[in-house]
Coordinates of C-alpha atoms in Angstrom, one line a residue:
X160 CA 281.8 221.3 47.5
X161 CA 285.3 220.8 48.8
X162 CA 287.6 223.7 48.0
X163 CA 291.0 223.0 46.9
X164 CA 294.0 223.9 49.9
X165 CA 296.6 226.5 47.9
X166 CA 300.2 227.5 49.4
X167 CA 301.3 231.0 48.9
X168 CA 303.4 231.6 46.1
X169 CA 305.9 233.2 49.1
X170 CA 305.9 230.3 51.1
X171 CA 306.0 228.0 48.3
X172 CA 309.6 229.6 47.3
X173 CA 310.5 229.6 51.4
X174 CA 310.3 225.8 51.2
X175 CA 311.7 225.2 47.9
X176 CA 314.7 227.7 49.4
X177 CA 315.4 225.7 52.5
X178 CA 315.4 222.5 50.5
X179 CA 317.9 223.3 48.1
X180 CA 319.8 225.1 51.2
X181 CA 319.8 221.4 52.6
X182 CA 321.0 219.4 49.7
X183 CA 324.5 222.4 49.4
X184 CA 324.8 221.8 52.9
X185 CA 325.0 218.2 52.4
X186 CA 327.0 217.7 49.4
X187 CA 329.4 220.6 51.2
X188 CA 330.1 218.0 53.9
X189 CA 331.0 215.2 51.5
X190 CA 333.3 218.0 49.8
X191 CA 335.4 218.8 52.9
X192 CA 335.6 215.8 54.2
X193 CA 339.2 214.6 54.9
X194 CA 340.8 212.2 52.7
X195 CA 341.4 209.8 55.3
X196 CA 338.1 209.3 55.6
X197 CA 337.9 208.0 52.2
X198 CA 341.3 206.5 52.0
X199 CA 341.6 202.8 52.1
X200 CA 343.3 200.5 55.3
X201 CA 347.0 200.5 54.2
X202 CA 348.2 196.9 55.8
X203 CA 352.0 196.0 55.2
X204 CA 352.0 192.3 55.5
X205 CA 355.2 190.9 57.1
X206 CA 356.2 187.0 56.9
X207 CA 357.5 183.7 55.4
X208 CA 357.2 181.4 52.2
X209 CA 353.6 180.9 53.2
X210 CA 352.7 184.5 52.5
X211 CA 355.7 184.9 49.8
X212 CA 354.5 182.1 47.8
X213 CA 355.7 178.9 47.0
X214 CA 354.8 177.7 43.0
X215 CA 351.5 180.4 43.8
X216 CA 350.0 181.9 41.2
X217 CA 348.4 184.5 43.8
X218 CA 348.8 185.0 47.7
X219 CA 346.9 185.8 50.6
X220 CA 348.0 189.1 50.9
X221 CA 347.4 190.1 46.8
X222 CA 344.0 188.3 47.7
X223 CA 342.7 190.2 50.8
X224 CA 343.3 193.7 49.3
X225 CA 341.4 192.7 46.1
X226 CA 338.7 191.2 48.7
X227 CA 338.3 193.9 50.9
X228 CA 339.8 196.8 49.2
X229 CA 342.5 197.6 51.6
X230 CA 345.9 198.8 50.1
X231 CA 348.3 196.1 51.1
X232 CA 352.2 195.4 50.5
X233 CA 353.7 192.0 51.2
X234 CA 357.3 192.2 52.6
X235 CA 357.3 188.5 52.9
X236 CA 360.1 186.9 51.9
X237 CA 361.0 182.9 51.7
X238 CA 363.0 181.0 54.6
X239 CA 362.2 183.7 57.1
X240 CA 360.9 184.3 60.5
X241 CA 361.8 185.4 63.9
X242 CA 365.0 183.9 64.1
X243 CA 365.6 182.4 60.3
X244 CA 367.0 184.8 58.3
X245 CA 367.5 183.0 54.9
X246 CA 369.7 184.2 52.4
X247 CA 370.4 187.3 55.1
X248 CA 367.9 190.2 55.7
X249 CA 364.9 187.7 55.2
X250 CA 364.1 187.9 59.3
X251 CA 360.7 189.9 60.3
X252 CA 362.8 192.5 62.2
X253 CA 364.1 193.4 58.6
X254 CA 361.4 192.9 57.1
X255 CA 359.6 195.6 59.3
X256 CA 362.1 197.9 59.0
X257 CA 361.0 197.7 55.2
X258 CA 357.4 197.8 56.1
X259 CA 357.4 201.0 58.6
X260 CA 358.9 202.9 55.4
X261 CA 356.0 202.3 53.9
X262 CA 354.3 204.4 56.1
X263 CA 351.1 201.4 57.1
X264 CA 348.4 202.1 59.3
X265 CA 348.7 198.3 59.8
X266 CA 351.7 195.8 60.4
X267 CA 350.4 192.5 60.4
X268 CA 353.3 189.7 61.6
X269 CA 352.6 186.4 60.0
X270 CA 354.2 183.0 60.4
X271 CA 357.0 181.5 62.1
X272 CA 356.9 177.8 61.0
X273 CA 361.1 178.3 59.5
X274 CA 361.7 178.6 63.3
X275 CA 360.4 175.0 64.1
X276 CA 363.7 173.6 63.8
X277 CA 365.0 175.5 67.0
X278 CA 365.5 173.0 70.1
X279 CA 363.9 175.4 72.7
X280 CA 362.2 178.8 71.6
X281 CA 364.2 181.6 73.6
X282 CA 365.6 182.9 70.6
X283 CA 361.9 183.0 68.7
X284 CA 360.7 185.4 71.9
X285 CA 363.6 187.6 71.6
X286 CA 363.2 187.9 67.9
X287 CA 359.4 188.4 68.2
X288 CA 360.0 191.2 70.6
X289 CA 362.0 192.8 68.6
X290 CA 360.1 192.8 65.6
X291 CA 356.8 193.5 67.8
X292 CA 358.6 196.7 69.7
X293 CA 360.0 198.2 66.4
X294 CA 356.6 198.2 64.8
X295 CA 354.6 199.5 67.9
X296 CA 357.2 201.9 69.4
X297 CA 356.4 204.0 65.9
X298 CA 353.0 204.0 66.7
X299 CA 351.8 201.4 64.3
X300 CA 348.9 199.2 64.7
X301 CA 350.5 195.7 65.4
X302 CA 348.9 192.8 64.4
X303 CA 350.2 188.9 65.1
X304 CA 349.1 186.0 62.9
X305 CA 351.1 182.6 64.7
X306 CA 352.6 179.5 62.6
X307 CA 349.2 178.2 60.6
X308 CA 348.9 174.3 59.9
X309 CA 346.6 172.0 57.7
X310 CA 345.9 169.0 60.0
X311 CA 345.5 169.1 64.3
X312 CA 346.7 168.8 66.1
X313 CA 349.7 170.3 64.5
X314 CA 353.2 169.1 65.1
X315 CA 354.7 169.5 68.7
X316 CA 357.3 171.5 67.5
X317 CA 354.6 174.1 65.7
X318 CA 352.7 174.5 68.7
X319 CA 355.4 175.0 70.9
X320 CA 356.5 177.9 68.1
X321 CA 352.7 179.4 68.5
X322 CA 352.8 179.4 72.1
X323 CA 356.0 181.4 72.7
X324 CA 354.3 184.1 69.9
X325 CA 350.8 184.0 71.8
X326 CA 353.2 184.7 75.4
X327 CA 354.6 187.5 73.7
X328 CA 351.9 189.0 71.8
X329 CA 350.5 188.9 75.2
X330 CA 353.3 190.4 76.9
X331 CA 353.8 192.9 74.1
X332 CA 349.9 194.2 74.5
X333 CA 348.9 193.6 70.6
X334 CA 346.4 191.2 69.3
X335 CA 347.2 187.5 68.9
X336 CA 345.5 184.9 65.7
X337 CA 346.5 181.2 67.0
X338 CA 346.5 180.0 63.2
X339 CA 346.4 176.0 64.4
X340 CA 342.6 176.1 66.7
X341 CA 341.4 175.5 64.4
X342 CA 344.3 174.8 62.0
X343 CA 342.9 177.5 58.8
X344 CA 344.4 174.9 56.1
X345 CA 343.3 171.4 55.1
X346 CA 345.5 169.1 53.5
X347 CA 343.8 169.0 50.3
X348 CA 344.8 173.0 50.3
X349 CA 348.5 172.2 50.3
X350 CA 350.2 171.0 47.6
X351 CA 351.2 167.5 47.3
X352 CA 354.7 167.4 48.9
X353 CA 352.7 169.5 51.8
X354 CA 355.6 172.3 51.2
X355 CA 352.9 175.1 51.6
X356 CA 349.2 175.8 50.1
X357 CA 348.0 175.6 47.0
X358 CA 346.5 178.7 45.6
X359 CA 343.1 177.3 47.1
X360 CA 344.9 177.3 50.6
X361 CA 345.8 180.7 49.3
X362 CA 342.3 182.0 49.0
X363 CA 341.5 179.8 52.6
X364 CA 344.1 182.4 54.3
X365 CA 343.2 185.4 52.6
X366 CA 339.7 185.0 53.7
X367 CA 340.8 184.0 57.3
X368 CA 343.5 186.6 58.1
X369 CA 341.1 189.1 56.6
X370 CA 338.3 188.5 58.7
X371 CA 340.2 188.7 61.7
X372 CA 342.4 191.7 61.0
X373 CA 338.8 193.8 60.6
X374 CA 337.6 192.8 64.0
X375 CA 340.6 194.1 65.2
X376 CA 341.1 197.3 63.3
X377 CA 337.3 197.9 64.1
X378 CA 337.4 197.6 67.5

């Protein structure tokens, strides 16, 4: 007959002990872990009508925080860029002096397409310099997102807009998102006088940026 294997009552309360010592031990890490750790990406999102919204009922930026749960603020404001400064203060170098105030772990630089009307783009490198050194000179994560389009190739005076970025992104050291290969927009994602994207083109670049920004930031 087999007889039945018993544990001694000691040892029985020896395991039980270290077991319960585990699971304290455990949920005492969780406890004490910093709150950065749990805190979510803060992005501040600097750029044009394209990422201010034109007739939108929602924009990328509004989009990709809901999406991936990052804590983002839009400083976007229309008519703006590098050089275009709208009604006056609209320019990304103002616009990041909003942003770094903020306090972002993130500045991501969007756009540029209100500076296509410039004959040559001098003017658009100086501007992106400055904007680029202000945010990176604080120790900021610096993120660049060129001039996007809906058709390719894109308009000569677009690309030539993108290039000067990419050349200064590159010069700069901080990552660079050429928007136009591929272009992240069709037209059936821009509204019918093709003056910016639809709320469809909206969710098109909120899925877009957002995928690129977290290869970046997880790098």
């Amino acid at each position: 007959m087999k007889r039945r294997v018993t544990f001694p009552r000691t040892l029985t309360a020896v395991v039980v002990a270290v077991a319960l010592i585990g699971v304290l031990v455990a949920a005492s890490g969780l406890a004490t872990r910093p709150d950065a750790d749990r805190s979510p990406l803060r992005v501040a999102v600097v750029g044009d009508d394209w990422s201010a919204g034109l007739r939108n009922r929602v924009v990328w930026p509004t989009l990709m925080a809901e999406r991936t749960g990052w804590s983002v603020a839009n400083f976007a404001l229309p008519d703006s860029g590098y050089v275009a400064d709208g009604q006056g203060g609209h320019a990304f170098t103002y616009q990041v002096d909003r942003a770094l105030r903020d306090d972002p772990d993130v500045v991501l630089i969007v756009g540029g397409l209100a500076d296509t009307g410039l004959p040559e783009t001098d003017a658009i490198s100086v501007g992106a310099i400055d904007a680029i050194n202000k945010s990176i000179l604080t120790g900021k994560r610096t993120l660049v997102v060129g001039p996007s389009w809906y058709e390719s190739p894109a308009p000569e005076s677009v690309i030539r807009v993108s290039d000067a970025l990419r050349a200064t992104a590159e010069q700069a050291g901080v990552p660079y998102f050429d928007a136009l290969d591929p272009p992240l927009l069709t037209e059936d994602r821009m509204w019918p006088d093709l003056s910016g994207p639809t709320d469809a083109g909206q969710s098109e670049l909120a899925d877009n940026i957002a995928a690129w920004v977290r290869t970046e930031v997880t790098r």
